[in-house]
Structures are given as C-alpha cells and as structure tokens.
Short mmCIF file of C-alpha atoms in Angstrom, two decimals:
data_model
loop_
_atom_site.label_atom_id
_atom_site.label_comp_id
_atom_site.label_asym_id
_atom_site.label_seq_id
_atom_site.Cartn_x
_atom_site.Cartn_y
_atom_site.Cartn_z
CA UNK A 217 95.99 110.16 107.61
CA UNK A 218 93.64 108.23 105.13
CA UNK A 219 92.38 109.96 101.99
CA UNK A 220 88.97 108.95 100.29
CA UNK A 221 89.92 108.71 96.40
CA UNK A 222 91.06 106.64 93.60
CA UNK A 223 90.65 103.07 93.54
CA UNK A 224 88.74 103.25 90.15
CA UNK A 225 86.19 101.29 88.66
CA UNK A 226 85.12 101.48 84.90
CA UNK A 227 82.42 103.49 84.25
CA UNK A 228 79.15 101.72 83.60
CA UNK A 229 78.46 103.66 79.84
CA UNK A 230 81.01 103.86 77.35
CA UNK A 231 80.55 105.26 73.53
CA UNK A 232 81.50 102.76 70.95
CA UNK A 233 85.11 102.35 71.21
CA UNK A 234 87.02 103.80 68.68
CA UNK A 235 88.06 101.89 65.76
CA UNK A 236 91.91 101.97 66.01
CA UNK A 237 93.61 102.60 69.61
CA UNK A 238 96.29 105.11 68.85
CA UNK A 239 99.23 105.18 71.19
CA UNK A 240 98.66 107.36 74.50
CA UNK A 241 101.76 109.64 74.01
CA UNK A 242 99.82 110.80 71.22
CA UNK A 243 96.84 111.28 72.62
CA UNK A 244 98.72 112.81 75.54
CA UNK A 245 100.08 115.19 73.11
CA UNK A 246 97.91 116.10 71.49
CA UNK A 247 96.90 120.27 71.33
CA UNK A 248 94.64 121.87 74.02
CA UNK A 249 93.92 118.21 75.56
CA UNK A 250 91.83 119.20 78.70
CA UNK A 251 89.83 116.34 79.40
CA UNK A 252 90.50 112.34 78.73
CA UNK A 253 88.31 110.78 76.13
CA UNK A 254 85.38 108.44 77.87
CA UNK A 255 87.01 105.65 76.68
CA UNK A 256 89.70 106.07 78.97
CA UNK A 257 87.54 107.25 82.06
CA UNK A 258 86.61 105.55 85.56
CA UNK A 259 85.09 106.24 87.92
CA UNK A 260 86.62 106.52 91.43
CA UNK A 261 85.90 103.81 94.36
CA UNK A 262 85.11 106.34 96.79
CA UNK A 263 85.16 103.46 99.29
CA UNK A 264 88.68 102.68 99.04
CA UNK A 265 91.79 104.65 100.73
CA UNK A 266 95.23 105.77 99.55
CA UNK A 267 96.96 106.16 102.99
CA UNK A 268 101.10 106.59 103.39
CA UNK A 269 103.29 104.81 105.93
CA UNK A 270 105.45 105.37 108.17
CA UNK A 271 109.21 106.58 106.57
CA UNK A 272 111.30 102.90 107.04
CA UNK A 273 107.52 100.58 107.45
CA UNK A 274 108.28 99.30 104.25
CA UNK A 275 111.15 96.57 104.26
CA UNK A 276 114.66 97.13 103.06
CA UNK A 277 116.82 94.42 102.07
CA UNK A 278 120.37 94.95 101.88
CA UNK A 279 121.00 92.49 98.91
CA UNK A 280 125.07 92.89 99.62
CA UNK A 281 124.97 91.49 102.99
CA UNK A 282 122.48 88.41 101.28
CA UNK A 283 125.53 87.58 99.10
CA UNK A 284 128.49 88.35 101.10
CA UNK A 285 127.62 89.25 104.59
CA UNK A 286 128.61 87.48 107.71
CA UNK A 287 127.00 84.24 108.27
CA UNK A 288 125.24 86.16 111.03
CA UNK A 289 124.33 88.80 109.17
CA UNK A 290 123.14 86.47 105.89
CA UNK A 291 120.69 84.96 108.22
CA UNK A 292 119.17 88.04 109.74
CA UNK A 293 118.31 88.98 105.61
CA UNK A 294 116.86 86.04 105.47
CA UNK A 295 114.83 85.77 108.01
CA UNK A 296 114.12 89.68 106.86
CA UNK A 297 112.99 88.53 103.28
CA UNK A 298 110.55 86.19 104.71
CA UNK A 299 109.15 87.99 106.84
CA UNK A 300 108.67 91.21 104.01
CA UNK A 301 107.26 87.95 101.48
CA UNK A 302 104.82 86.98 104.53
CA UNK A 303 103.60 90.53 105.47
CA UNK A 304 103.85 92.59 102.53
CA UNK A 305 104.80 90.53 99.19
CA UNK A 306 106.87 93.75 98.81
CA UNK A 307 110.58 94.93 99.25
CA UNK A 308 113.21 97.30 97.89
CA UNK A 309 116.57 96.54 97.73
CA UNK A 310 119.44 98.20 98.13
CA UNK A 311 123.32 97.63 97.32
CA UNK A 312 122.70 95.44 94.47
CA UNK A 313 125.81 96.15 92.21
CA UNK A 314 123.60 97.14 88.81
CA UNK A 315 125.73 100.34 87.95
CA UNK A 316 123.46 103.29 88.54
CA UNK A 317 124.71 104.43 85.09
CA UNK A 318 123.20 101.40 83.73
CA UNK A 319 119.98 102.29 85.47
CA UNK A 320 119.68 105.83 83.92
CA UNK A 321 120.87 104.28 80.69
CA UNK A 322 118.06 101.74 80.45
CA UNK A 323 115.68 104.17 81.36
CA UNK A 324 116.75 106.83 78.85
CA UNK A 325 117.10 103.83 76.11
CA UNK A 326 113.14 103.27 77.17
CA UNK A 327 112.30 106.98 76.45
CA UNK A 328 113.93 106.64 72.82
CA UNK A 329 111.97 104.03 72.36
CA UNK A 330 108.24 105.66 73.50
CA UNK A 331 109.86 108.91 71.47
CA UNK A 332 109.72 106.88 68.03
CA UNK A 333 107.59 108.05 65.29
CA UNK A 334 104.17 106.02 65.54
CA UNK A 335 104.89 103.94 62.41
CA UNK A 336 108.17 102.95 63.52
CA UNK A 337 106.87 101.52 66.99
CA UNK A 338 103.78 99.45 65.34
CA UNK A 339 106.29 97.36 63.66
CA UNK A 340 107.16 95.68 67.34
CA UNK A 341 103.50 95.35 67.95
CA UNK A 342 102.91 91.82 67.91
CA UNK A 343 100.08 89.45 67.46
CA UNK A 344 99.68 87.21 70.27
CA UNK A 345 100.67 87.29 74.25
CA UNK A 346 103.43 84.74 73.69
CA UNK A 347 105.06 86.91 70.66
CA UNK A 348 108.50 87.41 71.81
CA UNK A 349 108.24 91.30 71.61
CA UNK A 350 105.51 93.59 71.93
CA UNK A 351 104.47 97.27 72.23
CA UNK A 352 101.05 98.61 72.32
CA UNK A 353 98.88 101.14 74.59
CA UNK A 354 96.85 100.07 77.85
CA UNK A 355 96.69 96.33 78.44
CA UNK A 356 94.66 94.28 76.28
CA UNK A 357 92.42 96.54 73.81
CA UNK A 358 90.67 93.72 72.33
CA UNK A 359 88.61 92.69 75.50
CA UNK A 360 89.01 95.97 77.93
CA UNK A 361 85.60 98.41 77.82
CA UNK A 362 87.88 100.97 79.11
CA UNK A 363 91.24 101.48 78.66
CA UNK A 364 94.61 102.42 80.76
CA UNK A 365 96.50 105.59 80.39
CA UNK A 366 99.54 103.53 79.21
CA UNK A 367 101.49 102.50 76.69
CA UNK A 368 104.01 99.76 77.14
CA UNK A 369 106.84 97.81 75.49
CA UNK A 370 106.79 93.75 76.70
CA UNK A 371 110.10 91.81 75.81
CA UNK A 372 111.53 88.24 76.36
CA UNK A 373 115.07 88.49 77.22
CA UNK A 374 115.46 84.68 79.04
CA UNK A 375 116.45 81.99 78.23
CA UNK A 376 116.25 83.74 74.66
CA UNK A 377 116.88 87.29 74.26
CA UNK A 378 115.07 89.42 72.45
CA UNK A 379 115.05 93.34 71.33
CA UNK A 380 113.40 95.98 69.07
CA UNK A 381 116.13 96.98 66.83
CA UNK A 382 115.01 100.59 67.54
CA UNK A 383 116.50 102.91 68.99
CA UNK A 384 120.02 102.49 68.30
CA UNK A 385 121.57 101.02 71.44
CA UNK A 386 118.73 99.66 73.14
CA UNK A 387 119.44 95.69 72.49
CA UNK A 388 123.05 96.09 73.95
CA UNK A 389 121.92 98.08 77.17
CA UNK A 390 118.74 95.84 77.66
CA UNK A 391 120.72 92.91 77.34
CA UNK A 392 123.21 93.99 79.97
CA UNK A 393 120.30 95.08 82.01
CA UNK A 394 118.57 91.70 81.97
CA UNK A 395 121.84 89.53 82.44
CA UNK A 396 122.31 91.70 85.93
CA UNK A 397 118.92 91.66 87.41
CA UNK A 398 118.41 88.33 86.23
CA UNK A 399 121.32 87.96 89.01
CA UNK A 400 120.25 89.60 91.71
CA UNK A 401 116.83 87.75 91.11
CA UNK A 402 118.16 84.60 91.73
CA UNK A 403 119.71 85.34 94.80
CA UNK A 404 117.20 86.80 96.14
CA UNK A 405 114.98 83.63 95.43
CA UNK A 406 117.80 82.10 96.94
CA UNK A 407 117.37 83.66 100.63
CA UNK A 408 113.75 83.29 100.08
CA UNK A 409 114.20 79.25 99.38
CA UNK A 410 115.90 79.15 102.77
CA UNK A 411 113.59 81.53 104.48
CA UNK A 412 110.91 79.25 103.90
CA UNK A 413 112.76 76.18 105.59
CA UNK A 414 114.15 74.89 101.75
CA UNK A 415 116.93 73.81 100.29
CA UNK A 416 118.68 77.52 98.67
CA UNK A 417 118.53 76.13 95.16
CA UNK A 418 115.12 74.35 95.75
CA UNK A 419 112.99 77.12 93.71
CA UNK A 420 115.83 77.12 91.37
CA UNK A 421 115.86 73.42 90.58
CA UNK A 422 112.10 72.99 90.98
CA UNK A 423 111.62 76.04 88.50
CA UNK A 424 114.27 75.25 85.92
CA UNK A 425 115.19 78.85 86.56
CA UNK A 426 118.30 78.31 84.27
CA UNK A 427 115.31 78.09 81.07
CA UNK A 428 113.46 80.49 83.61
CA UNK A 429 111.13 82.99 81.59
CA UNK A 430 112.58 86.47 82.07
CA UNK A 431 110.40 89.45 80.56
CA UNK A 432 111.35 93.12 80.29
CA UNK A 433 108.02 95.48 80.46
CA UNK A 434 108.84 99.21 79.80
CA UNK A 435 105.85 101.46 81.15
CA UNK A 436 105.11 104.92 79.79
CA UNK A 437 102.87 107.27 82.14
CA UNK A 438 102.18 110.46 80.30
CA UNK A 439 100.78 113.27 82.01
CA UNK A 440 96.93 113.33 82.15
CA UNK A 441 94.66 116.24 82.30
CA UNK A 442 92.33 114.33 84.64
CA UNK A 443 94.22 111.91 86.47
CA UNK A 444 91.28 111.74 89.13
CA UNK A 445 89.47 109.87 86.15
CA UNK A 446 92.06 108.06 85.11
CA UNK A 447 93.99 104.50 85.34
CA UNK A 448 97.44 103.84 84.56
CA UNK A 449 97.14 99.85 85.34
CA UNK A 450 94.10 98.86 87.50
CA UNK A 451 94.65 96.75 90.70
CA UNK A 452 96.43 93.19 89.82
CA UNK A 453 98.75 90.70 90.90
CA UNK A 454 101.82 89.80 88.66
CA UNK A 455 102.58 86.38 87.32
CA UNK A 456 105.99 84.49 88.46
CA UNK A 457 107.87 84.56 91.29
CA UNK A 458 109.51 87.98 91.63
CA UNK A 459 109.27 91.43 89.58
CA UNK A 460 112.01 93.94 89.88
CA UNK A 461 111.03 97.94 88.99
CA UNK A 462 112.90 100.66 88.60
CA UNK A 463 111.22 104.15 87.57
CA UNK A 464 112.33 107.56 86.49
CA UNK A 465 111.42 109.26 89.79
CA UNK A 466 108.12 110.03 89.08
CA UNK A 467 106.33 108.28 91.99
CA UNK A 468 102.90 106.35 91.05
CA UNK A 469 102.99 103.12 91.95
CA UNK A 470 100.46 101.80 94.82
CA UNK A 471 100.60 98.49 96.78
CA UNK A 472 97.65 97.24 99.15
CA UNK A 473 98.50 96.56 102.86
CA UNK A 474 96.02 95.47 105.05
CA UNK A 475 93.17 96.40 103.44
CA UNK A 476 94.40 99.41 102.29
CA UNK A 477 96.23 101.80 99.15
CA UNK A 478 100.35 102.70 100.39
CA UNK A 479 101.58 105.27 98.08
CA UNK A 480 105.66 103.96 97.52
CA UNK A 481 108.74 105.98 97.16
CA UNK A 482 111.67 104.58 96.35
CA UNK A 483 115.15 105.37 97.92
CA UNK A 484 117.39 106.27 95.40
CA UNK A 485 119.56 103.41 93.04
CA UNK A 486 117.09 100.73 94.70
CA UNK A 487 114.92 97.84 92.97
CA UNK A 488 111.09 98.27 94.21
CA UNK A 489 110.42 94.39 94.42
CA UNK A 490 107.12 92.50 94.68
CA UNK A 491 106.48 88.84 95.14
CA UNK A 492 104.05 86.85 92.61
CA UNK A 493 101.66 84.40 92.50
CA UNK A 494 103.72 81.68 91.81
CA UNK A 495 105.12 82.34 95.00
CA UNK A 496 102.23 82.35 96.59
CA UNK A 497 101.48 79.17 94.91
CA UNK A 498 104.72 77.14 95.53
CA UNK A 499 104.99 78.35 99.48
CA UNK A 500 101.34 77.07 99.47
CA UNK A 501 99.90 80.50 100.68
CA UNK A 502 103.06 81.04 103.20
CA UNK A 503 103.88 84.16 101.07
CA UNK A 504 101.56 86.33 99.27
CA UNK A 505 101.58 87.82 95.28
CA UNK A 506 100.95 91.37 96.28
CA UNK A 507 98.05 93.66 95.04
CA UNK A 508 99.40 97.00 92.93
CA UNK A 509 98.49 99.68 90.81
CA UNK A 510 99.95 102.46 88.72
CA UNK A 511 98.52 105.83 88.90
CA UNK A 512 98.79 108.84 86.78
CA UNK A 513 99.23 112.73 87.40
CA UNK A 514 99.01 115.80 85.64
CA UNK A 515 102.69 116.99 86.41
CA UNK A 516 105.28 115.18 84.73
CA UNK A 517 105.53 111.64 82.69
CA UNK A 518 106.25 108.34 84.45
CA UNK A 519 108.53 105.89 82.70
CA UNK A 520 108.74 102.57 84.90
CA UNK A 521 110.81 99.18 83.84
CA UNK A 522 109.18 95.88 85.50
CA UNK A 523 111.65 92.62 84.97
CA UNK A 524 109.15 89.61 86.03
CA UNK A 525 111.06 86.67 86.71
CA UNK A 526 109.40 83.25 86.42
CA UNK A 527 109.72 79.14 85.87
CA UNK A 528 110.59 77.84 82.85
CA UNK A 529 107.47 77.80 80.27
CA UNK A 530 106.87 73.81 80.68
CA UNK A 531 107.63 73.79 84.58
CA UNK A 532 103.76 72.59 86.11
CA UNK A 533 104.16 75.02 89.32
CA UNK A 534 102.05 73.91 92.56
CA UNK A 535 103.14 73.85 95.86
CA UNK A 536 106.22 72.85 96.90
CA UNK A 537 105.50 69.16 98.85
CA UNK A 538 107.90 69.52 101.30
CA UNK A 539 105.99 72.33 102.95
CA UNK A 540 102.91 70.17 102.79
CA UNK A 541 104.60 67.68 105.98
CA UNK A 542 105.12 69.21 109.08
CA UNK A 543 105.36 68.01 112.48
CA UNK A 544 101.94 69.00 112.80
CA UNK A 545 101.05 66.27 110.88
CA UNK A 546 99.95 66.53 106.45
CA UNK A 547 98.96 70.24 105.41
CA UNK A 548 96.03 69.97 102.49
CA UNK A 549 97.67 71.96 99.19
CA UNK A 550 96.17 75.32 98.91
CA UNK A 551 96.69 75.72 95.51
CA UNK A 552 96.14 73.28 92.24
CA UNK A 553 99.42 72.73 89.65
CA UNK A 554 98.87 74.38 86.06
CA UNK A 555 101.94 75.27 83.12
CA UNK A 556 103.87 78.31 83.71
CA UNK A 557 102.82 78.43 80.33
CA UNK A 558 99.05 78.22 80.77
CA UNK A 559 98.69 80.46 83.35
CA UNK A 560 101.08 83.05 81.43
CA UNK A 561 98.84 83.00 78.66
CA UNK A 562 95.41 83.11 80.77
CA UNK A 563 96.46 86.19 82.41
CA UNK A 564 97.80 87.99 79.14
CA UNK A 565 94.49 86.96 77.40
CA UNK A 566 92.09 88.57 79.79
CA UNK A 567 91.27 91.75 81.44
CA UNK A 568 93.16 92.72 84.48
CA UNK A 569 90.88 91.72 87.20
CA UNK A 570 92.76 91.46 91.15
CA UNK A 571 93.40 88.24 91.14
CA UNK A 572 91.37 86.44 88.86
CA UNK A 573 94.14 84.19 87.62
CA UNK A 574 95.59 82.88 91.04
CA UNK A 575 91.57 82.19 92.51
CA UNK A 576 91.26 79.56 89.39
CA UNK A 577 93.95 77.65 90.74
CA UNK A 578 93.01 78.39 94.63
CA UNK A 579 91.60 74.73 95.97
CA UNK A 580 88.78 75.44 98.58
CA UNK A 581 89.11 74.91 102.32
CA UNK A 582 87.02 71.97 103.67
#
C-alpha cells in the first residue's frame, strides 16, 4: 500500500551556512546528537509516495546465462535487458563471477577509509570535479543551500587508475574490484547493444569504451536522529551508460516507477544496476536514465559503492543514427550531441536537480 512521506524538498529558510563543512561521520558522532543541524534539514514532499512492489516485479538478469548460456537462452536475456532498460532503467544481476569475498572486502576497505582520522581524509579532498580522486561530505557544498547526510569518496580507476594511499590495502582491492565490474559492465552493454537491434560491440566502438571513463564512488550513510528531515542524495539521474552498486545491507536506496518511490532490496551477492542518461541519449529515448535517491535511518549506517561506467572523455555522445532509420521512414533525434566530458563536468558543477543535465540536451518535439 502507498505511504505519504519523504520525497524532500529544501527548506525555504536556512541560517548562514557554516563556515567549514565538517565531515558527516563527525557530525553523526558527535555526543547527545538528537536533532540534525538546519543546514542539513528538508522538508518532506508530502505529495509524493514511497510504495513497495511486488517480491520478483523488479527484473533479474542472470548475467551467466548472457555470457555463456545457450543461444536460446542468451537471447531470452537479451530481450530481458531491454525490456528492464525500456520499463524500469533498473536491474540486478545475479551470477556475475565477482568473488563475494571481494565484495565484503571492498566494502570493509571503504569503511577503513570513512574510519580515518579527519586530517588524514582531507588530504584526498580535491579541488575540482575532474580531480582524479576526491572525498568530501554531501554533494557539492559550494553551491547547495542545504546539504546531504553523506559523505563520499569519488575515484577514477579507467582508463587510468587511481587510489588514496589510505588505508593500507585499499588500492590493491579497488583495483581488482574495478578490473571485474568493469567486465561484467561491458557485457552487459553488450546484450543491451543487441537488444536495441545493434551491432554487440556498437556502444563499445561508438563509446571508445576501451579509454571508457570508469569512476568508483564510495557512499557513507550514518545514522541520523531525524531521518524524516533528512536527505542522503536528493532525486537524480546518473551520468554514463550504466552504474553498478553494491551496499552493506543496509537498504536505502529508492528508484521512481511510474510516477512513483519503490523502496529496493537487493538479493544477496547481486549488482543493483541502473541505466544512465547517456543511454537514454544514444537509444534516442528507447531506454530511460532512471530517477533515484538515497535515504537515511536512524538504525544502523549505510555504506554503498556506485561504479558508473561511461564513454571515453572526448567521445561527443548523441544518438546512435542507425536507430534514427526505420522502415517507418526518418525518426527526428531526440536528443542533441555534447562531450562526455562537458556534460561530466556540468553535472559535477551544479546542484543535484532530477534531471537538469539530460533536459539541456533534450531537442523539443515539433
């Protein structure tokens, strides 16, 4: 059954924000915290619904039967990914081949590295969006009027890899990591090439996914004494073609179907999967970047590890002109070509805001 609650808008009053943005572990932490600082607060959409599906409505793609299956079989997962690109821009994925080991690893490498003294982070803070490493709280301090329960670790591990040298360990697990989603990635965008009528290594050769940008974003969630007032990332789409989560089995994450909030579990040793806008883009609207959110609670903290996969930086991404001839005759583009680069940066500069990014390159009906 629907529930009224929680899409959140920023409150319409603020105090002057605070001169320095401390991390949100510590404010988390810190003694006899019963209420969240206005800074941080919104105020709930009462408008909007959180509802949960059906166990098995959201699709499952059995990624083993995509690589090895019986020709018979292969084709039924494809057909299967288009269809979950076309109705939900959302998937999981199960029988991958990451080690589950190498899951919990990652995710425990993550905690050491959200568990580092204050100092010790701020020297992986970073300057600018395109800064090859980054850590910081919420999602862009210097133009948000209120800000995310959230702090966050943002890497580039393709075609160059990069890693904070602390903790101990973490550069040779995240590099393992990346290499094996990095894998699965590509074959999923492999099915999804052929699912939409393509070549299989049409978005790979169109994308120069072999200098594809591949970025590692750690997520920390800590608990919140209000989490009614509260935000961990506000509704968004992601940049790039896919984005492959895994969390720490703290549920949180929110996707919108038809209109409405779907609280998402994950089944256990699975990649929670979401299409982007670049997908949208290149299928010309065939397949859409979906809407998503992170909520908080006041139970236990959330640690979540997003690996967005997208072209290479100089690859101009519009869509794809073989789905713009059909026998029907020429179908107008939907969607203007702009830089992987470009658009990166345009979305990493601003607020979060739906999406803001993808309706600048949207070309209006006639």
């Amino acid at each position: 059954m629907a529930a009224e609650t929680a899409s959140l808008l920023p409150s319409q009053a603020f105090p002057s924000q605070p001169t320095k943005i401390t991390s949100i572990k510590t404010l988390a932490e810190s003694p006899g915290l019963t209420s969240i600082p206005a800074a941080y607060t919104f105020t709930p959409d009462l408008h909007d619904q959180v509802t949960c599906v059906p166990e098995g409505s959201i699709p499952v793609i059995d990624y083993s039967l995509l690589i090895s299956g019986a020709p018979d079989q292969r084709s039924k997962i494809v057909h299967e990914l288009g269809r979950a690109c076309q109705d939900w821009g959302f998937f999981m994925v199960i029988n991958h081949g990451v080690p589950e080991n190498l899951l919990s690893s990652i995710l425990d490498g993550c905690k050491g590295f959200f568990d580092l003294p204050e100092e010790e982070k701020q020297e992986f803070k970073g300057n600018h969006v395109l800064d090859p490493i980054r850590s910081g709280t919420s999602f862009n301090v210097s133009v948000e009027k209120a800000f995310y329960w959230r702090d966050f670790l943002k890497v580039f591990v393709h075609p160059v890899f990069y890693s904070p040298t602390k903790p101990a360990g973490l550069s040779e697990i995240s590099l393992e990591y990346s290499q094996r989603v990095r894998e699965v990635a590509r074959g999923l965008l492999k099915g999804i090439s052929e699912s939409l009528g393509l070549e299989g290594s049409y978005i790979d050769k169109a994308l120069n996914l072999e200098q594809g940008k591949q970025i590692f974003i750690a997520n920390l969630y800590p608990t919140c004494p209000q989490p009614e007032l509260a935000m961990g990332i506000p509704p968004h789409s992601d940049h790039g073609l896919l984005t492959l989560l895994i969390q720490n089995g703290i549920g949180g994450l929110q996707i919108q179907q038809k209109g409405k909030w779907v609280n998402v579990g994950a089944l256990p040793n699975s990649f929670l999967v979401n299409t982007g806008d670049h997908l949208e883009i290149l299928s010309n609207g065939r397949y859409k970047s979906v809407m998503h959110r992170a909520m908080v609670n006041n139970k236990a903290t959330r640690i979540s590890i997003a690996m967005a996969h997208g072209p290479s930086l100089d690859s101009v991404v519009g869509p794809a002109a073989e789905l713009l001839v059909s026998s029907k005759g020429k179908e107008p583009a939907a969607y203007a070509g702009m830089k992987y680069k470009d658009y990166l940066e345009l979305q990493q500069s601003n607020k979060l805001d739906g999406k803001s990014c993808l309706d600048r390159v949207r070309i209006p009906a006639v």
